XYZ file of C-alpha atoms in Angstrom:
520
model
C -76.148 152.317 -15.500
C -74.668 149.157 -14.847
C -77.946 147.382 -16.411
C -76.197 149.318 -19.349
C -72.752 148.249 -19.008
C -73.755 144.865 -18.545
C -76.153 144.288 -21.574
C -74.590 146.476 -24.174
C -71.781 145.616 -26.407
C -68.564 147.145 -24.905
C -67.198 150.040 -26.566
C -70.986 150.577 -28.748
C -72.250 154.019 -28.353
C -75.108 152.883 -25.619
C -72.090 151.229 -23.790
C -70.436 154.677 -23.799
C -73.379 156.452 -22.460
C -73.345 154.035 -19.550
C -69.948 154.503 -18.781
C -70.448 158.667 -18.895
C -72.691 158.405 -15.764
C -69.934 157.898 -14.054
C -67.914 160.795 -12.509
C -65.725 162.096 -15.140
C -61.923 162.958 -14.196
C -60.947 166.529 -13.850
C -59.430 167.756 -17.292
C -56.891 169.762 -17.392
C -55.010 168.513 -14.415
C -51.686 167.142 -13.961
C -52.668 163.977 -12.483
C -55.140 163.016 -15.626
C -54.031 161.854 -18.493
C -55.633 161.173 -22.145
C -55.476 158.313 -24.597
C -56.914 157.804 -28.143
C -57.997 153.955 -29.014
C -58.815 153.678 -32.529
C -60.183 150.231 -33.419
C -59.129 148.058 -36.465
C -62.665 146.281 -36.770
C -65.321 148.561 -35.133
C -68.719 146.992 -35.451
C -71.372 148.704 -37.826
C -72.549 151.830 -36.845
C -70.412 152.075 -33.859
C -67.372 154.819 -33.042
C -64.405 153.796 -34.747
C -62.363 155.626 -32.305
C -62.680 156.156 -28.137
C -61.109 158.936 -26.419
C -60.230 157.452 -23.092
C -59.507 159.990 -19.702
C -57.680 158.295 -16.739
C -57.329 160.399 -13.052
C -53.961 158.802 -11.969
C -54.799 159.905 -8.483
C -58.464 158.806 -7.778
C -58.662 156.325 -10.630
C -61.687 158.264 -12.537
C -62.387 156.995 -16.172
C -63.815 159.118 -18.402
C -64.707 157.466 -22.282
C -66.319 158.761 -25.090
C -66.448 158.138 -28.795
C -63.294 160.361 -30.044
C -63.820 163.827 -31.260
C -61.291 166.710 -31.927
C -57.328 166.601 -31.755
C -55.806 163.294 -31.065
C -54.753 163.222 -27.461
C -50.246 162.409 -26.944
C -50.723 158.950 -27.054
C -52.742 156.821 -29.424
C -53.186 152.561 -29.848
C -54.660 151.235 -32.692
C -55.988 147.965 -31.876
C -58.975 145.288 -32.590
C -61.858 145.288 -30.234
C -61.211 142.468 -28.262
C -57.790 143.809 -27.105
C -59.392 147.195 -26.189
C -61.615 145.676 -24.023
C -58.459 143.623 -22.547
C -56.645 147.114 -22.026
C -59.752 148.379 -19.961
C -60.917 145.983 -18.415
C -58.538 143.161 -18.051
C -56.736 141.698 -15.438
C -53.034 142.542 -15.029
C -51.298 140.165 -17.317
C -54.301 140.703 -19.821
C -53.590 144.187 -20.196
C -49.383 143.937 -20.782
C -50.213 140.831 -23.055
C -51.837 143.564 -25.386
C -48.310 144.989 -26.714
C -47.259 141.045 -27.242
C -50.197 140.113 -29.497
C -48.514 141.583 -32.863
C -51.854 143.155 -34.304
C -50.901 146.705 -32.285
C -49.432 149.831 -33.015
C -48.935 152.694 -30.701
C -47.935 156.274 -31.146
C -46.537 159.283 -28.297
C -45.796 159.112 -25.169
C -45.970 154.946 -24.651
C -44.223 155.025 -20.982
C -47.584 156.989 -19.815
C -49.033 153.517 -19.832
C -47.235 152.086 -16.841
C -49.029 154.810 -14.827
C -51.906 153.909 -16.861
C -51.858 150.344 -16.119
C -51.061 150.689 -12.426
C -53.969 153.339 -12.032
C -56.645 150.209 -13.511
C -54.884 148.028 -11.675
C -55.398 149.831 -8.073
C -59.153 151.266 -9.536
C -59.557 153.461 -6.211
C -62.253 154.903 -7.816
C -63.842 151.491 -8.364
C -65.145 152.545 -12.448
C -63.291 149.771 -13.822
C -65.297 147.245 -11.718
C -68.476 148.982 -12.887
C -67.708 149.092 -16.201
C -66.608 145.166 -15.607
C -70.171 144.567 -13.998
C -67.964 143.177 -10.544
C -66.932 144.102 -7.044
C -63.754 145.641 -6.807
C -61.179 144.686 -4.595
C -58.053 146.737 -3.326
C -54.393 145.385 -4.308
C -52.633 145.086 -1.439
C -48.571 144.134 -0.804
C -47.756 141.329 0.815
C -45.079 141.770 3.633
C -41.229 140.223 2.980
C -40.838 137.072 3.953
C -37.206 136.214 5.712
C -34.486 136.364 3.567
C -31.870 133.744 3.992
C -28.499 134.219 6.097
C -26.281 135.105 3.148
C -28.731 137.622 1.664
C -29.053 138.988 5.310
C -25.208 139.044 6.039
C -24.573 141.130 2.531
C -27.128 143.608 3.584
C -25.337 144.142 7.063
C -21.892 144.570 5.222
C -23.068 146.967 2.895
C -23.991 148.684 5.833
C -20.823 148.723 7.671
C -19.304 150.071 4.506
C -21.752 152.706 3.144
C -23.396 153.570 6.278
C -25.064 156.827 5.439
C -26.199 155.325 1.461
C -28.195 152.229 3.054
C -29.713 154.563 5.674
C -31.357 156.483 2.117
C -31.996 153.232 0.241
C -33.900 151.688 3.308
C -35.997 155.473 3.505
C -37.022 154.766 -0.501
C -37.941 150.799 0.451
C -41.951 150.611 1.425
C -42.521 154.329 0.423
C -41.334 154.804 -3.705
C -40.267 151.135 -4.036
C -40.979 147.732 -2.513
C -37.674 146.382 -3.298
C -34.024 147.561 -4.415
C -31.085 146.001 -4.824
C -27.135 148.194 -5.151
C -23.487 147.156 -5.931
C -20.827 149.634 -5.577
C -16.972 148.761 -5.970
C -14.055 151.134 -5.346
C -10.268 150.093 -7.347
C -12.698 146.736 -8.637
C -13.203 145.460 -5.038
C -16.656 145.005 -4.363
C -17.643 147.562 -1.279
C -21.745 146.728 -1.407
C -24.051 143.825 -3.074
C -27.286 143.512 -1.311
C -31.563 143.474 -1.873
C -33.676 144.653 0.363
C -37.709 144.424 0.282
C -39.452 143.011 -1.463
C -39.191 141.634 -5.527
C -42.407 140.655 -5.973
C -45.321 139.882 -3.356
C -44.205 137.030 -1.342
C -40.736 137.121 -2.590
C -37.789 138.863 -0.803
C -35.436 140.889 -2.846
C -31.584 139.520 -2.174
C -28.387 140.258 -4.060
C -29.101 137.049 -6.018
C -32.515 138.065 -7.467
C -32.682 138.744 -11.518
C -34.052 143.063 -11.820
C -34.858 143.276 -15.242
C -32.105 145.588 -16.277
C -33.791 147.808 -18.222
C -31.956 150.620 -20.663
C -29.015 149.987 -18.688
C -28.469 146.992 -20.639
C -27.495 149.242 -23.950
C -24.007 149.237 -23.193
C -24.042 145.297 -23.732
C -24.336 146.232 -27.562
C -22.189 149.498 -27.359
C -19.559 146.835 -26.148
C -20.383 144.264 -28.817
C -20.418 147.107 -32.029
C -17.239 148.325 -30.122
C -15.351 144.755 -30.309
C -16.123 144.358 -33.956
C -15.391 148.257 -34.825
C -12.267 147.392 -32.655
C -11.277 144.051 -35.196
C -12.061 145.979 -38.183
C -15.318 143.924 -39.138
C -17.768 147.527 -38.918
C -17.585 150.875 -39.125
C -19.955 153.210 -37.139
C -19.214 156.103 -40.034
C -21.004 154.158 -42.313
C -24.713 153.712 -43.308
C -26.704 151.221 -41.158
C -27.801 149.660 -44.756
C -24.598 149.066 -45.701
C -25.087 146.010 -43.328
C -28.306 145.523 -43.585
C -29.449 146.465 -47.285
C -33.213 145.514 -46.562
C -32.886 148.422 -43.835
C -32.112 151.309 -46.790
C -35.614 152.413 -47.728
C -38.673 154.862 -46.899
C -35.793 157.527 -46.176
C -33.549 155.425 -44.034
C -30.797 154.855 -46.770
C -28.216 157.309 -44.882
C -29.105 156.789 -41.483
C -25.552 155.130 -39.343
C -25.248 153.104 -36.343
C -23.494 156.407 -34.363
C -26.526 158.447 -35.343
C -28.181 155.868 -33.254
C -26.064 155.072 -30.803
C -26.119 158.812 -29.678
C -29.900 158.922 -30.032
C -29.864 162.119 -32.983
C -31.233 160.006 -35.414
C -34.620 161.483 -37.463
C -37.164 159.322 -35.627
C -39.324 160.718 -33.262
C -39.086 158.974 -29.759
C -42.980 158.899 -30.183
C -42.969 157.320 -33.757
C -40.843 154.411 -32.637
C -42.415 151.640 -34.861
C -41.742 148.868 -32.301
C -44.268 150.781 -29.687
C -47.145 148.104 -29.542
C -45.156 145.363 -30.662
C -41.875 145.338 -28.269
C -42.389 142.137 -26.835
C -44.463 140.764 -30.023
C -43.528 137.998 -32.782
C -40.018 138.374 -34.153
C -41.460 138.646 -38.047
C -43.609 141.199 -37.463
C -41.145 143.305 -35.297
C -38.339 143.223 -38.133
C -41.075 144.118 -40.075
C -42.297 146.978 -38.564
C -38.698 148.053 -37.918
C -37.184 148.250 -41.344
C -39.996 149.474 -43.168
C -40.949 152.555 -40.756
C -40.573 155.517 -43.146
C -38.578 158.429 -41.908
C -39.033 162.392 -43.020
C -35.949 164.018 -44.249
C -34.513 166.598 -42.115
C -34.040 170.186 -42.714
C -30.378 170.733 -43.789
C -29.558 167.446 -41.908
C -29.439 168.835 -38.708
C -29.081 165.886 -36.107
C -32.271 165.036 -34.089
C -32.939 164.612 -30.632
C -34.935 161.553 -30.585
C -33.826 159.125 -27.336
C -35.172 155.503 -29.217
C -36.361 153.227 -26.503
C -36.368 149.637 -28.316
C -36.200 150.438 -32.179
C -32.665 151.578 -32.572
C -30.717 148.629 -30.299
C -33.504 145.994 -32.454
C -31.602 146.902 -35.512
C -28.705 147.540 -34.490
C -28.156 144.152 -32.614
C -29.107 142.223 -36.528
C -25.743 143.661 -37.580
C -24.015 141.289 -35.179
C -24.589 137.615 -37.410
C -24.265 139.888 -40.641
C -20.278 140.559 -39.668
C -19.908 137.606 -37.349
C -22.255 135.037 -37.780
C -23.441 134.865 -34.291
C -26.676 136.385 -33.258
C -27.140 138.710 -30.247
C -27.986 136.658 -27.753
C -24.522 134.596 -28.055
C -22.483 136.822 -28.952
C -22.869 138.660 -25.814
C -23.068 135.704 -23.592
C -19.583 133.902 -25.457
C -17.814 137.973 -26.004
C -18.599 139.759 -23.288
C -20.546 138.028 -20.243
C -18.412 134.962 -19.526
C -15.077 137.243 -19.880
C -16.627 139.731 -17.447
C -17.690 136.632 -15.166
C -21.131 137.642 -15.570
C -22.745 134.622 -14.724
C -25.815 135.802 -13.130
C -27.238 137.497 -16.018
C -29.638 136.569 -18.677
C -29.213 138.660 -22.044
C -33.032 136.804 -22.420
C -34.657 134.303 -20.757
C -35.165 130.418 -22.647
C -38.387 128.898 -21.687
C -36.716 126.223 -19.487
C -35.513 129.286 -17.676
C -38.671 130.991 -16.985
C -40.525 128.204 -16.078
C -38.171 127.421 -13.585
C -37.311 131.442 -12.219
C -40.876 133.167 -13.654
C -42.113 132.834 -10.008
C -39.461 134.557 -8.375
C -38.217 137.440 -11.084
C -38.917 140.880 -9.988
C -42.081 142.832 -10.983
C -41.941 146.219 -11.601
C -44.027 147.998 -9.679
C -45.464 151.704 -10.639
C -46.373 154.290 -8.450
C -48.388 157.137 -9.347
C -49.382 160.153 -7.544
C -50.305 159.736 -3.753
C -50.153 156.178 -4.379
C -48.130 153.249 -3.386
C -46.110 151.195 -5.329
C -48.152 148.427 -7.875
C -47.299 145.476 -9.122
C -47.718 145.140 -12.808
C -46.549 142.543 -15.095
C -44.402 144.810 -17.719
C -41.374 142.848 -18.514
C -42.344 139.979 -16.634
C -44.781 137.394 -19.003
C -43.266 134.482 -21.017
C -42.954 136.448 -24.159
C -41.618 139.726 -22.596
C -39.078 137.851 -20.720
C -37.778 135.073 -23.643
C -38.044 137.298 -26.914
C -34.808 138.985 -27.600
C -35.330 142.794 -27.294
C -31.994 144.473 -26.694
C -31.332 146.712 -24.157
C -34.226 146.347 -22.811
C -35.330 142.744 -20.897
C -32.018 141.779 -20.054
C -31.847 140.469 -16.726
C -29.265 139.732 -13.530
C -27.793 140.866 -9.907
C -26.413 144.225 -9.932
C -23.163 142.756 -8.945
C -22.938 141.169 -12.768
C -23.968 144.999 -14.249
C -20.641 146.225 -11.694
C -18.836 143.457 -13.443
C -19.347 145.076 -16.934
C -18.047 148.684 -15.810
C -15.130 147.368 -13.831
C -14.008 145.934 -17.115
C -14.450 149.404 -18.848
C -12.835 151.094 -16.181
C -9.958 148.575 -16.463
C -9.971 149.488 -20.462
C -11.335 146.847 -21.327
C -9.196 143.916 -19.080
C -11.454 141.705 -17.770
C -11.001 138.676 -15.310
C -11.673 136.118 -18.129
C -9.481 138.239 -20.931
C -9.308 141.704 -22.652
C -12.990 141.856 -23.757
C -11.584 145.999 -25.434
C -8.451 147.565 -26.013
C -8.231 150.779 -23.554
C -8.425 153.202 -27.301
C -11.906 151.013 -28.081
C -13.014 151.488 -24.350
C -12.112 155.513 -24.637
C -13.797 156.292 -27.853
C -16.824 154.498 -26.583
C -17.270 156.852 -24.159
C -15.802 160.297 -25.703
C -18.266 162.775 -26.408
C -20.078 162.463 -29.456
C -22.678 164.393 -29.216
C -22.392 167.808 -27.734
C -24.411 170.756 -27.887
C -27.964 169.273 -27.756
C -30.276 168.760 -24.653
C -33.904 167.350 -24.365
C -36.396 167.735 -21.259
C -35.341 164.556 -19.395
C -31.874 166.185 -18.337
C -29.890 164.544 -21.408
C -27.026 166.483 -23.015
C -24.109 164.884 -23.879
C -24.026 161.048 -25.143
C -21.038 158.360 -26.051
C -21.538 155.540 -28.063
C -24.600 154.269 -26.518
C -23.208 155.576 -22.929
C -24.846 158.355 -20.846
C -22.210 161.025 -19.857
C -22.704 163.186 -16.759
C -23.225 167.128 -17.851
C -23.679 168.637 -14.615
C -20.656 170.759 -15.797
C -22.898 172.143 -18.147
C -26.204 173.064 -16.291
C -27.260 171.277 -12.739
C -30.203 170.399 -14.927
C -28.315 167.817 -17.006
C -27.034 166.145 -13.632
C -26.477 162.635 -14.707
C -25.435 160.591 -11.672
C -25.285 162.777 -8.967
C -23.478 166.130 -7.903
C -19.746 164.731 -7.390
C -19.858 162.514 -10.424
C -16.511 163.880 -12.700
C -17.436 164.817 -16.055
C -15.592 161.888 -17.306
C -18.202 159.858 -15.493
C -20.395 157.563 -17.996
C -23.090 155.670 -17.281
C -27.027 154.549 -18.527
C -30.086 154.719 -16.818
C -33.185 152.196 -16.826
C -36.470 154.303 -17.169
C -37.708 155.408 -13.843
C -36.051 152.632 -11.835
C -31.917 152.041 -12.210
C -28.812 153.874 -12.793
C -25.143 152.232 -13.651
C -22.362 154.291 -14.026
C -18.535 154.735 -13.404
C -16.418 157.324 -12.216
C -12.781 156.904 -13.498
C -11.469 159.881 -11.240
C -12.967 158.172 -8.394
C -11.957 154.368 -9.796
C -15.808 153.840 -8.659
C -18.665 151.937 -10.084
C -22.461 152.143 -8.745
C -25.335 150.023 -9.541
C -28.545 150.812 -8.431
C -31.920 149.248 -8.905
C -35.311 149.870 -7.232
C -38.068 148.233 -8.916
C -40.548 151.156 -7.817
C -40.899 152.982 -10.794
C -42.102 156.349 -10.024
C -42.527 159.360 -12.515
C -39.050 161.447 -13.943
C -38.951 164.086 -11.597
C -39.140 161.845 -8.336
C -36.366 159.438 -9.931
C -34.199 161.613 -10.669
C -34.327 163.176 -7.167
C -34.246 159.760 -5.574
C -31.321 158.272 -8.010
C -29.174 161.748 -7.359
C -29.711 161.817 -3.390
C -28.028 158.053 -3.157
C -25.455 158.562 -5.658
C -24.499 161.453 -3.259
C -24.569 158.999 -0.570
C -21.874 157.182 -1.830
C -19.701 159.447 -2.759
C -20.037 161.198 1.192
C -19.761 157.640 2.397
C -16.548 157.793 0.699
C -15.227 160.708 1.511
C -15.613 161.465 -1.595
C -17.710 164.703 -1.451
């Protein structure tokens, strides 16, 4: 077999007989999941297509030249970055979706469990279809953090006793590293790391967690301030701002039908899947010419967009002010806030000097540790602007943000909203529609808790008020505040484990706080 592997072109059909010798994953199981590549420049004669079966438990690989229904999620990509996805290293595999020659289809956060199950290859088939030994990833122990990061972890102690006792329980089981700010009436009750951000490198209150979806609200603020000043109205057609975006069915689409995710577009369709962190051309591209289906009777969708909503909404910003995303955040909202921590996006300059030290996200799949991976982490996915998405800084900066809502809008550095801006932002505007991930309700761009409605659209915890609002970051933070309570919490663990275990995790520590409180 391996003769096979090694002297056969990868991906040709006597290549894929090789690679069936080994033991195939069990189908039909939870833990194995299914992926269609389909190749933009097969060579003669060969499949044009691979159907590829990955055991997220034992690390089993199962390939063979595609036949039937197209598995949930699908790549379409040239040969030489299939055989990167398979059989690359780490960074080889997440510089795939930077390369601007992919597309991708479904269920696209099924490939951080992907990734994380080549990565750890317990079953050792991607070193025999490499033609190497395989070696076992292994995390490195923290090294000692410094005094300061040590003497915030102890205070956060003394003041939520019972919520650091939890957080330490998730650190070195679902999560090397985590890192929490909580404030009560805007005075800062807890801002500490603990574990580890990457191997070698402690987590402390001053390392950078890539915020993740919780960075939406940045633009919910920014559309707010110019709705607020009478520069843009969310009523009105996205193309109204940007003509070049009213085509291929788009032509009525409006920045609240995205803001509140019930726009037409399948969550799976997103066009920017495959090309988040890719060129800028080919992103705007993709983005504004992605044709949309008309909907029956123009009922409102349910379609949560991940990256290709916030892309275009963020290019209204220099139409109406002349400023592009990236400073108009930094000049409107950050240095007001006294954000000065956070990175909307990394320059160069930046990563060259911090790339070393940022946080990985690491992925955990079933009876498995925690991974490192390098999602969110290269050059491009780190200094490319992608909006609410690779935003990064300490919680304590995130805190910052919802203080100033909670304050309507007052900020330490100036009024960043007027209190009517800061309420409509997070009224209910949509009501009355749920998905499968526990969303109901939605502001402008903000998550609003709905355990009112059902315990199973809990947003942030079981003695969150319903006029709690909040985001989460996929798998791995929360923000959120609680105006009954005057109380913000941050939390980030860069253990990124699947829904159900995240939401357990995330629900248990808000809890915490709240009991710490006396809250309960």
């Amino acid at each position: 077999m391996l003769n096979t592997l090694s002297t056969a072109p990868f991906l040709s059909t006597a290549w894929l007989a090789g690679a069936a010798r080994l033991e195939r994953p069990p189908v039909g199981e939870r833990g194995t999941v299914a992926l269609r590549l389909e190749l933009t420049d097969p060579p003669p004669g060969e499949p044009p297509a691979v159907d590829v079966q990955v055991d997220l438990v034992a690390g089993r690989l199962g390939l063979a030249a595609a036949a039937g229904e197209s598995p949930g999620l699908r790549i379409r990509l040239p040969l030489e970055a299939a055989r990167a996805l398979l059989l690359g290293p780490a960074r080889d595999r997440t510089g795939v979706f930077e390369r601007g020659d992919v597309r991708a289809e479904g269920n696209f956060s099924l490939l951080f469990f992907i990734d994380a199950a080549l990565e750890r290859d317990a079953s050792g088939h991607v070193a025999a279809l490499r033609g190497t030994p395989g070696t076992t990833a292994r995390e490195a122990a923290p090294p000692p953090g410094t005094e300061d990061a040590a003497e915030a972890v102890r205070r956060a102690r003394a003041a939520l006793p019972g919520t650091m006792r939890e957080l330490e329980r998730e650190v070195g089981t679902s999560t090397p590293g985590a890192q929490i700010y909580v404030s009560r009436d805007g005075v800062p009750l807890a801002d500490a790391g603990l574990g580890l951000a990457r191997p070698g490198v402690a987590m402390t209150h001053r390392s950078l967690p890539l915020w993740y979806c919780c960075a939406k609200p940045l633009l919910s603020v920014a559309l707010g301030r110019l709705w607020e000043a009478g520069a843009y109205d969310p009523y009105l057609p996205v193309a109204h701002y940007l003509p070049e975006f009213g085509n291929r069915g788009k032509e009525s689409i409006t920045s609240m039908e995205l803001l509140t995710h019930t726009g037409p577009l399948p969550t799976g369709d997103d066009p920017l899947h495959g090309i988040v962190a890719g060129p800028d051309e080919e992103r705007v591209r993709r983005a504004f010419e992605v044709p949309v289906a008309p909907r029956p009777g123009g009922t409102p969708g349910i379609n949560y967009s991940q990256w290709w909503a916030w892309f275009v909404l963020a290019r209204i910003l220099p139409v109406v002010d002349g400023r592009e995303y990236r400073a108009y955040v930094q000049e409107e909202i950050l240095g007001p806030c006294g954000m000065s921590g956070t990175r909307v996006h990394l320059d160069r300059e930046e990563f060259a000097a911090l790339g070393g030290e940022l946080p990985l996200i690491h992925v955990s799949n079933p009876e498995g540790g925690p991974l490192p991976t390098h999602w969110w982490s290269t050059e491009a996915a780190t200094t490319r602007c992608i909006p609410g998405v690779n935003t990064r800084g300490p919680l304590r900066d995130m805190g910052r943000l919802f203080e100033m809502l909670l304050r309507g809008g007052d900020a330490p550095g100036g009024r960043v909203l007027a209190p009517p801006t800061v309420a409509a932002l997070t009224a209910r505007h949509r009501t009355g529609l749920q998905d499968r991930y526990g969303n109901a309700d939605w502001g402008m761009g903000f998550r609003l808790e709905c355990r009112q409605l059902d315990p199973r659209f809990t947003s942030f915890g079981s003695y969150a008020s319903p006029r709690s609002f909040g985001h989460d970051g996929l798998w791995t933070a929360v923000v959120f505040a609680d105006p009954d309570a005057a109380l913000v919490v941050a939390l980030h663990l860069n253990g990124k484990v699947e829904h159900e275990r995240h939401r357990e995790r995330i629900v248990r520590l808000a809890d915490a706080v709240y009991q710490d409180l006396r809250l309960s």
